Amino acid sequence: MRSVILEDGSDFAAWRTAARELLAAGLPPAQVQWQVGGATDLFGNTEPTSPVDAPVTTAGRVPREFMSLADTVLAHSDPRRHAVLYRMLWRLTHGERKLLQIATDDDLAWAHMAAKAVRRDMHKMKAFVRFREVAGPEGAVFIAWFEPSHDIVARVAPFFVRRFTGMRWSILTPLRSAHWDGETLRLDAGADKADAPTGDALEDLWRTYFANIFNPARLKVRAMTQEMPVRYWKNLPEAALIPALIQDASARMQAMVDKAPTMPQRRIPAPVKPAPALLPEGSLAQLREQARQCRACPLWQPATQTVFGEGPDDARIVVVGEQPGDQEDLAGRPFVGPSGELFDRALAQLSIERNALYITNTVKHFKFEPRGKRRLHARANAQEQAACRQWLAAELDRIRPRLIVCLGAMAAQNLFGSEFRLLEQRGQWITLDERTRGIATVHPSYILRLPSEAARAAAFEDFVRDLGRIRELAP
């Protein structure tokens, strides 16, 4: 029989080192006895015994899922945890590679139950720690007493560092304590409840607040005690109020029912229609500079820069896309990414010079969702589109083009109305006023997203045919 003594029963690194040495020596679980600190076995053997004298070797790889599970289970208070985890490790490295997929296995079921209990205890600590202010030589210090079921302080303390970074605090528990001085987190030995204060000046205010937000109409005692177990009440200042609040709940709720209802207003005032917004003033160059400072919607915050339109001030044709992409956001120019390359190829096939067109977008900032190091395109919502509408309207007002080409449903519906259906009305002329006509086709990104080369080739031909119609009205 080999005895393994761990100084800290929840230390994952120490357990892993010992378990690797035991595996390297080929010791099966039945020949290993795990102890923590100065614990003794049934025969009173207190002499420390090193795990194994054999050198550490690779005993086989185990799933990362097991390592994560073991790290959590080691915080459990059950003294069997080291033996159960080593038995699982032995089985994983001795022919039972799919052990973690057998939900009915006794060892695995116990480990998942233990991990769930640890996570629940961590959640309760985050919810039910109550700090009390104590005057110190360097200013106020906030101290809390908590009695967790498991050894979770080291795992939960970083949460309180993030939540209360700006104050100095200590969380005392029977097993170990955590201290934060505003710069360094320190873990220490356990404490006694007498080391923590019993109250402070703010507790009366907190109890008043709690009593006033207590809603008797929504009281469900069973659900409340499941989420806020009675064992935590003794350390919560508001808990002393709960029995009386529960007892009075029925009478308070009946009083709410008996109270005369609030009568609605007989006349509902008509909504005030906002005055039409004035278009920004100045030339296209001045508009471009003004748009750089636009804060009408939140899209300017994560974006690199405003992507305004570019092209001749007197262009006969304006091309309106939907919104900038990743490369447009970095370059500050519209249609320079993959969609722009496809658009340029279509123009070349039609012998249309890009520098003769004024090219812009409905939305002037790149909207995206981060995925690791990538920024994935996200569609601007109605409010964000509306915030940018003044800039597109101002561009068209300055240029006064003969033809407007819309690429994509967003651009078409912003200019032709929300009833416009792109796939039904693409390639058809729309009269906007006595001078200007418009036409719409798909956005080049639609073609790039098609699943097969054949589908992309056919869609590109249709795209070129739609763009070719501008020759009917523009030489």
Coordinates of C-alpha atoms in Angstrom, one line a residue:
M1 CA 0.0 0.0 0.0
R2 CA 1.4 3.4 -1.0
S3 CA 0.4 6.5 1.1
V4 CA 0.2 9.9 -0.7
I5 CA 0.0 13.0 1.6
L6 CA -1.2 16.2 0.0
E7 CA -0.7 19.5 1.9
D8 CA -3.6 21.1 0.1
G9 CA -6.4 18.8 -0.8
S10 CA -7.8 21.2 -3.4
D11 CA -4.5 21.9 -5.2
F12 CA -5.0 20.5 -8.7
A13 CA -1.3 20.8 -9.6
A14 CA -0.1 18.8 -6.6
W15 CA -2.7 16.0 -7.2
R16 CA -1.8 15.8 -10.9
T17 CA 1.9 15.5 -10.1
A18 CA 1.3 12.7 -7.6
A19 CA -1.1 10.9 -9.9
R20 CA 1.4 11.1 -12.8
E21 CA 4.1 9.5 -10.6
L22 CA 1.7 6.8 -9.4
L23 CA 0.8 6.0 -13.1
A24 CA 4.5 5.9 -14.0
A25 CA 5.2 3.4 -11.3
G26 CA 2.2 1.3 -12.4
L27 CA 0.4 1.4 -9.0
P28 CA -3.3 0.6 -9.4
P29 CA -5.9 2.5 -7.4
A30 CA -6.4 -0.3 -4.9
Q31 CA -2.8 0.1 -3.7
V32 CA -2.9 3.9 -3.1
Q33 CA -4.1 5.6 0.0
W34 CA -4.7 9.4 -0.3
Q35 CA -4.4 11.7 2.8
V36 CA -4.6 15.5 3.2
G37 CA -2.3 17.4 5.6
G38 CA -1.8 15.6 8.9
A39 CA -4.7 13.2 8.4
T40 CA -4.1 9.6 9.5
D41 CA -5.2 6.3 8.1
L42 CA -7.3 3.8 10.0
F43 CA -4.2 2.2 11.5
G44 CA -2.8 5.4 12.9
N45 CA 0.1 5.7 10.4
T46 CA 1.1 9.4 10.5
E47 CA 4.6 9.1 9.0
P48 CA 4.7 11.0 5.7
T49 CA 5.4 8.8 2.7
S50 CA 6.5 10.2 -0.7
P51 CA 4.2 9.2 -3.5
V52 CA 6.6 7.2 -5.6
D53 CA 10.4 6.9 -6.0
A54 CA 10.2 6.2 -9.7
P55 CA 10.9 8.9 -12.3
V56 CA 8.0 10.7 -13.9
T57 CA 7.2 9.4 -17.4
T58 CA 4.3 10.0 -19.8
A59 CA 1.6 7.6 -18.7
G60 CA -0.8 8.3 -21.6
R61 CA -2.8 11.3 -22.7
V62 CA -6.3 11.9 -21.2
P63 CA -9.1 14.1 -22.5
R64 CA -8.9 17.7 -21.6
E65 CA -12.5 17.4 -20.3
F66 CA -11.3 15.1 -17.6
M67 CA -8.6 17.6 -16.4
S68 CA -11.2 20.3 -16.2
L69 CA -13.6 18.0 -14.3
A70 CA -10.9 17.0 -11.9
D71 CA -9.9 20.6 -11.2
T72 CA -13.4 21.4 -10.1
V73 CA -14.0 18.1 -8.2
L74 CA -10.9 18.7 -6.1
A75 CA -12.6 21.6 -4.4
H76 CA -15.3 19.3 -3.1
S77 CA -15.2 18.5 0.6
D78 CA -15.6 14.7 0.2
P79 CA -12.4 13.0 1.3
R80 CA -12.9 10.3 -1.4
R81 CA -12.4 12.8 -4.2
H82 CA -8.6 12.1 -4.7
A83 CA -9.2 8.3 -4.9
V84 CA -12.1 8.5 -7.2
L85 CA -10.3 10.8 -9.6
Y86 CA -7.2 8.6 -9.6
R87 CA -9.3 5.6 -10.3
M88 CA -10.9 7.4 -13.3
L89 CA -7.5 8.4 -14.5
W90 CA -6.2 4.8 -14.2
R91 CA -9.2 3.5 -16.2
L92 CA -8.8 6.2 -18.9
T93 CA -5.1 5.2 -19.4
H94 CA -5.7 1.4 -19.1
G95 CA -8.2 0.6 -21.9
E96 CA -11.3 2.6 -21.0
R97 CA -10.7 5.6 -23.3
K98 CA -14.5 6.3 -23.7
L99 CA -15.2 6.4 -19.9
L100 CA -16.3 10.0 -20.0
Q101 CA -19.1 9.0 -22.5
I102 CA -20.7 6.5 -20.1
A103 CA -23.2 8.6 -18.2
T104 CA -24.2 5.6 -16.0
D105 CA -20.7 4.9 -14.7
D106 CA -20.6 5.2 -10.9
D107 CA -17.3 7.1 -10.8
L108 CA -18.3 9.5 -13.6
A109 CA -21.8 10.1 -12.1
W110 CA -20.2 10.9 -8.7
A111 CA -17.7 13.3 -10.2
H112 CA -20.3 15.2 -12.1
M113 CA -22.5 15.4 -9.0
A114 CA -19.5 16.7 -7.0
A115 CA -18.6 19.3 -9.7
K116 CA -22.2 20.5 -9.8
A117 CA -22.2 20.9 -6.0
V118 CA -18.9 22.9 -6.2
R119 CA -20.3 25.2 -8.9
R120 CA -23.5 25.8 -7.0
D121 CA -21.5 26.6 -3.9
M122 CA -19.4 29.1 -5.9
H123 CA -22.6 30.7 -7.2
K124 CA -24.0 31.0 -3.7
M125 CA -20.8 32.7 -2.5
K126 CA -21.0 35.3 -5.2
A127 CA -24.7 36.0 -4.2
F128 CA -24.5 35.9 -0.4
V129 CA -21.3 37.4 0.7
R130 CA -22.1 40.6 2.6
F131 CA -19.2 43.1 3.3
R132 CA -19.2 45.2 6.4
E133 CA -17.1 48.4 6.7
V134 CA -14.4 48.6 9.3
A135 CA -12.2 51.7 9.9
G136 CA -8.5 51.0 9.4
P137 CA -5.3 53.0 9.8
E138 CA -5.1 53.4 6.0
G139 CA -8.8 54.0 5.4
A140 CA -11.9 51.8 5.3
V141 CA -11.6 48.0 4.9
F142 CA -14.6 45.8 4.1
I143 CA -14.7 42.4 5.7
A144 CA -17.1 39.6 5.1
W145 CA -17.7 36.2 6.8
F146 CA -18.9 33.3 4.7
E147 CA -19.3 29.6 5.4
P148 CA -19.0 27.6 2.1
S149 CA -19.7 23.9 1.9
H150 CA -16.6 23.3 -0.2
D151 CA -13.0 24.7 -0.6
I152 CA -14.0 27.4 -3.2
V153 CA -12.4 30.6 -1.9
A154 CA -9.4 30.5 -4.2
R155 CA -11.7 29.9 -7.2
V156 CA -14.2 32.7 -6.4
A157 CA -11.8 35.4 -5.1
P158 CA -10.9 36.6 -8.6
F159 CA -14.6 37.4 -9.1
F160 CA -14.6 39.7 -6.2
V161 CA -11.3 41.3 -7.3
R162 CA -13.0 42.2 -10.6
R163 CA -16.2 43.4 -8.9
F164 CA -14.6 45.4 -6.1
T165 CA -11.3 46.4 -7.6
G166 CA -11.3 49.9 -6.0
M167 CA -11.8 48.9 -2.4
R168 CA -9.7 46.9 0.1
W169 CA -11.5 43.8 1.4
S170 CA -11.2 40.5 3.1
I171 CA -13.4 37.4 2.9
L172 CA -13.0 35.1 5.9
T173 CA -14.1 31.5 5.9
P174 CA -13.4 28.6 8.3
L175 CA -11.0 26.9 5.8
R176 CA -9.2 29.8 4.2
S177 CA -9.4 33.5 3.6
A178 CA -8.9 35.9 0.8
H179 CA -7.5 39.5 1.1
W180 CA -7.3 42.2 -1.5
D181 CA -5.3 45.4 -0.8
G182 CA -6.2 47.2 -4.1
E183 CA -3.2 45.7 -5.9
T184 CA -2.5 42.1 -4.8
L185 CA -4.8 39.2 -4.0
R186 CA -3.5 37.1 -1.0
L187 CA -4.9 33.7 0.2
D188 CA -4.4 32.9 3.9
A189 CA -5.5 30.4 6.5
G190 CA -9.0 30.1 7.7
A191 CA -10.5 32.3 10.4
D192 CA -13.1 32.3 13.1
K193 CA -16.5 34.1 12.8
A194 CA -15.4 36.3 15.8
D195 CA -12.7 37.8 13.5
A196 CA -15.4 39.4 11.3
P197 CA -17.6 42.4 12.3
T198 CA -21.2 41.9 13.1
G199 CA -22.6 45.0 11.5
D200 CA -22.0 48.5 10.2
A201 CA -23.8 51.8 9.7
L202 CA -25.2 50.9 6.3
E203 CA -27.1 47.7 7.3
D204 CA -30.2 49.6 8.5
L205 CA -30.4 51.3 5.1
W206 CA -30.0 48.0 3.4
R207 CA -32.7 46.4 5.4
T208 CA -35.1 49.3 4.6
Y209 CA -34.3 48.9 0.9
F210 CA -34.9 45.1 1.1
A211 CA -38.2 45.5 2.9
N212 CA -39.5 48.0 0.3
I213 CA -38.6 45.9 -2.7
F214 CA -40.2 42.7 -1.3
N215 CA -43.2 41.9 -3.4
P216 CA -45.8 39.8 -1.6
A217 CA -47.7 39.1 -4.8
R218 CA -44.8 37.3 -6.2
L219 CA -43.8 35.4 -3.1
K220 CA -43.0 31.7 -3.6
V221 CA -41.4 30.4 -0.4
R222 CA -40.2 27.1 -1.8
A223 CA -38.5 28.7 -4.7
M224 CA -37.0 31.4 -2.5
T225 CA -35.5 28.9 -0.1
Q226 CA -34.1 26.9 -3.0
E227 CA -32.3 29.9 -4.3
M228 CA -31.5 31.4 -0.9
P229 CA -31.1 28.4 1.4
V230 CA -31.8 28.9 5.1
R231 CA -28.3 27.9 6.0
Y232 CA -27.0 31.2 4.6
W233 CA -29.5 33.4 6.5
K234 CA -27.5 33.7 9.7
N235 CA -24.9 35.8 7.9
L236 CA -27.3 38.0 5.8
P237 CA -28.4 41.2 7.5
E238 CA -31.7 41.2 5.6
A239 CA -32.6 37.6 6.6
A240 CA -34.0 38.7 10.0
L241 CA -36.8 40.5 8.1
I242 CA -37.8 37.5 6.0
P243 CA -40.0 35.5 8.5
A244 CA -42.1 38.6 9.2
L245 CA -42.3 39.6 5.5
I246 CA -43.6 36.1 4.7
Q247 CA -46.1 36.2 7.5
D248 CA -47.5 39.5 6.4
A249 CA -47.5 38.7 2.7
S250 CA -51.1 37.5 2.5
A251 CA -52.5 40.6 4.2
R252 CA -50.3 42.9 2.1
M253 CA -51.4 41.3 -1.1
Q254 CA -55.1 41.5 -0.1
A255 CA -54.6 45.2 0.6
M256 CA -53.2 45.6 -2.8
V257 CA -56.2 43.9 -4.4
D258 CA -58.7 45.9 -2.3
K259 CA -57.1 49.2 -3.2
A260 CA -59.0 51.2 -5.8
P261 CA -57.4 50.8 -9.2
T262 CA -55.7 53.8 -10.9
M263 CA -58.1 55.3 -13.5
P264 CA -56.6 55.6 -17.0
Q265 CA -56.5 59.0 -18.7
R266 CA -59.6 59.7 -20.7
R267 CA -57.7 61.4 -23.4
I268 CA -54.5 60.1 -24.8
P269 CA -52.4 63.0 -26.2
A270 CA -51.5 62.6 -29.9
P271 CA -47.8 61.8 -30.4
V272 CA -45.8 64.8 -31.4
K273 CA -44.3 64.4 -34.8
P274 CA -40.7 65.5 -34.9
A275 CA -39.8 68.2 -37.4
P276 CA -38.1 66.9 -40.5
A277 CA -34.3 66.9 -40.1
L278 CA -32.3 69.4 -42.1
L279 CA -29.7 68.0 -44.4
P280 CA -26.1 68.7 -43.5
E281 CA -24.7 71.8 -45.3
G282 CA -21.6 72.2 -47.5
S283 CA -19.9 70.6 -50.4
L284 CA -19.2 66.9 -50.7
A285 CA -15.7 67.4 -49.2
Q286 CA -17.3 69.3 -46.3
L287 CA -19.9 66.6 -45.8
R288 CA -17.1 64.0 -45.7
E289 CA -15.4 65.8 -42.9
Q290 CA -18.7 66.3 -41.0
A291 CA -19.5 62.6 -41.3
R292 CA -16.2 61.7 -39.6
Q293 CA -17.6 63.3 -36.4
C294 CA -21.1 61.7 -36.6
R295 CA -22.2 60.2 -33.3
A296 CA -25.9 59.6 -34.3
C297 CA -25.7 55.9 -33.6
P298 CA -23.3 53.6 -31.6
L299 CA -21.6 52.2 -34.8
W300 CA -18.8 54.8 -34.7
Q301 CA -17.4 53.4 -31.5
P302 CA -16.0 50.0 -32.6
A303 CA -15.4 51.1 -36.2
T304 CA -12.0 52.2 -37.4
Q305 CA -13.3 55.1 -39.3
T306 CA -16.2 56.6 -41.3
V307 CA -16.4 55.2 -44.9
F308 CA -17.9 58.0 -47.0
G309 CA -18.6 57.9 -50.7
E310 CA -16.0 58.7 -53.4
G311 CA -16.1 59.7 -57.0
P312 CA -16.8 62.8 -59.1
D313 CA -19.0 65.6 -57.6
D314 CA -20.9 65.7 -60.9
A315 CA -21.2 62.0 -61.6
R316 CA -24.1 61.0 -63.8
I317 CA -24.4 57.6 -62.0
V318 CA -24.4 56.9 -58.3
V319 CA -23.9 53.4 -57.0
V320 CA -25.3 52.8 -53.5
G321 CA -24.2 49.7 -51.6
E322 CA -25.3 48.5 -48.1
Q323 CA -22.6 49.0 -45.6
P324 CA -18.8 48.8 -45.4
G325 CA -17.0 45.5 -44.8
D326 CA -13.8 44.7 -42.9
Q327 CA -11.4 45.9 -45.6
E328 CA -13.4 49.0 -46.4
D329 CA -13.3 49.9 -42.7
L330 CA -9.5 49.6 -42.6
A331 CA -9.0 51.5 -45.9
G332 CA -11.7 54.1 -45.4
R333 CA -12.9 53.6 -49.0
P334 CA -16.1 51.8 -50.3
F335 CA -16.0 48.6 -52.3
V336 CA -12.3 47.7 -52.0
G337 CA -12.8 44.2 -50.4
P338 CA -13.9 40.9 -52.1
S339 CA -17.3 42.4 -53.1
G340 CA -15.5 45.4 -54.6
E341 CA -13.3 43.1 -56.7
L342 CA -16.3 41.3 -58.0
F343 CA -18.0 44.6 -58.8
D344 CA -14.9 45.9 -60.6
R345 CA -14.8 42.7 -62.7
A346 CA -18.4 43.3 -63.8
L347 CA -17.6 46.9 -64.7
A348 CA -14.6 45.8 -66.7
Q349 CA -16.7 43.3 -68.6
L350 CA -19.2 46.1 -69.5
S351 CA -16.3 48.6 -70.3
I352 CA -17.6 51.0 -67.6
E353 CA -14.9 53.1 -65.9
R354 CA -15.2 53.0 -62.1
N355 CA -13.7 56.5 -61.7
A356 CA -16.7 57.9 -63.7
L357 CA -19.1 56.6 -60.9
Y358 CA -19.8 58.0 -57.5
I359 CA -19.8 55.0 -55.1
T360 CA -21.2 55.1 -51.6
N361 CA -23.1 53.0 -49.0
T362 CA -26.3 53.4 -47.1
V363 CA -24.5 53.0 -43.8
K364 CA -21.2 54.7 -43.3
H365 CA -19.7 52.5 -40.5
F366 CA -18.7 48.9 -40.4
K367 CA -20.9 46.8 -38.0
F368 CA -19.4 43.5 -37.0
E369 CA -19.3 40.7 -34.4
P370 CA -15.8 39.7 -33.1
R371 CA -15.0 36.0 -33.6
G372 CA -11.5 35.5 -32.2
K373 CA -9.2 37.6 -34.3
R374 CA -11.8 37.9 -37.1
R375 CA -14.6 40.6 -37.5
L376 CA -17.7 39.1 -39.0
H377 CA -20.1 41.4 -40.8
A378 CA -23.4 42.1 -39.0
R379 CA -26.4 43.8 -40.6
A380 CA -27.2 47.3 -39.4
N381 CA -30.6 47.6 -37.8
A382 CA -33.4 50.0 -38.7
Q383 CA -32.3 52.7 -36.2
E384 CA -28.7 52.6 -37.4
Q385 CA -29.8 52.8 -41.1
A386 CA -32.0 55.8 -40.2
A387 CA -29.1 57.6 -38.5
C388 CA -27.1 57.4 -41.7
R389 CA -29.9 58.3 -44.0
Q390 CA -29.1 62.1 -43.8
W391 CA -25.6 61.5 -45.2
L392 CA -26.9 59.5 -48.2
A393 CA -29.6 62.1 -48.8
A394 CA -27.0 64.9 -48.7
E395 CA -24.7 63.1 -51.1
L396 CA -27.6 62.6 -53.7
D397 CA -28.7 66.2 -53.2
R398 CA -25.2 67.6 -54.0
I399 CA -24.6 65.3 -57.0
R400 CA -28.1 65.1 -58.5
P401 CA -27.3 62.1 -60.6
R402 CA -29.3 60.9 -63.6
L403 CA -29.1 57.2 -62.5
I404 CA -28.9 55.5 -59.1
V405 CA -27.9 51.9 -59.0
C406 CA -28.7 50.1 -55.7
L407 CA -26.7 47.0 -54.8
G408 CA -28.6 44.9 -52.3
A409 CA -32.0 45.0 -50.5
M410 CA -31.0 47.4 -47.8
A411 CA -29.9 50.1 -50.3
A412 CA -33.0 49.5 -52.5
Q413 CA -35.5 49.7 -49.7
N414 CA -33.9 52.8 -48.3
L415 CA -34.3 54.6 -51.7
F416 CA -37.3 52.9 -53.2
G417 CA -39.4 52.2 -50.1
S418 CA -39.8 49.3 -47.7
E419 CA -42.3 47.6 -50.1
F420 CA -39.6 47.0 -52.7
R421 CA -38.8 43.3 -53.3
L422 CA -35.3 42.9 -54.7
L423 CA -35.5 39.4 -56.2
E424 CA -38.9 40.3 -57.9
Q425 CA -38.0 43.8 -59.1
R426 CA -34.3 43.6 -59.8
G427 CA -33.3 45.0 -63.2
Q428 CA -36.4 47.1 -63.5
W429 CA -36.3 50.9 -63.8
I430 CA -37.9 53.0 -61.0
T431 CA -38.8 56.6 -61.6
L432 CA -37.7 58.7 -58.6
D433 CA -38.4 62.2 -60.0
E434 CA -38.6 64.0 -63.3
R435 CA -34.8 63.9 -63.6
T436 CA -33.6 60.7 -61.8
R437 CA -34.3 57.0 -62.3
G438 CA -33.1 54.1 -60.3
I439 CA -32.4 50.4 -60.7
A440 CA -31.5 47.6 -58.2
T441 CA -29.6 44.4 -58.3
V442 CA -28.1 42.0 -55.8
H443 CA -25.1 42.9 -53.7
P444 CA -21.8 41.2 -54.9
S445 CA -21.5 39.6 -51.4
Y446 CA -24.7 37.6 -52.2
I447 CA -22.9 36.0 -55.2
L448 CA -19.8 35.3 -53.1
R449 CA -21.8 33.4 -50.5
L450 CA -23.4 31.0 -53.0
P451 CA -22.3 27.4 -52.3
S452 CA -21.1 26.2 -55.7
E453 CA -18.9 27.5 -58.5
A454 CA -21.7 26.9 -61.0
A455 CA -24.2 28.9 -59.0
R456 CA -21.7 31.8 -58.5
A457 CA -21.0 31.9 -62.3
A458 CA -24.7 32.0 -63.2
A459 CA -25.4 34.7 -60.6
F460 CA -22.5 36.8 -61.9
E461 CA -23.9 36.7 -65.4
D462 CA -27.3 37.9 -64.1
F463 CA -25.5 40.6 -62.1
V464 CA -23.6 41.8 -65.2
R465 CA -26.9 41.8 -67.2
D466 CA -28.6 44.0 -64.5
L467 CA -25.7 46.5 -64.5
G468 CA -25.6 46.6 -68.3
R469 CA -29.1 48.2 -68.3
I470 CA -27.6 51.5 -67.2
R471 CA -26.4 51.9 -70.8
E472 CA -29.9 52.3 -71.9
L473 CA -30.1 55.7 -70.2
A474 CA -26.5 56.7 -69.7
P475 CA -24.1 56.8 -72.7

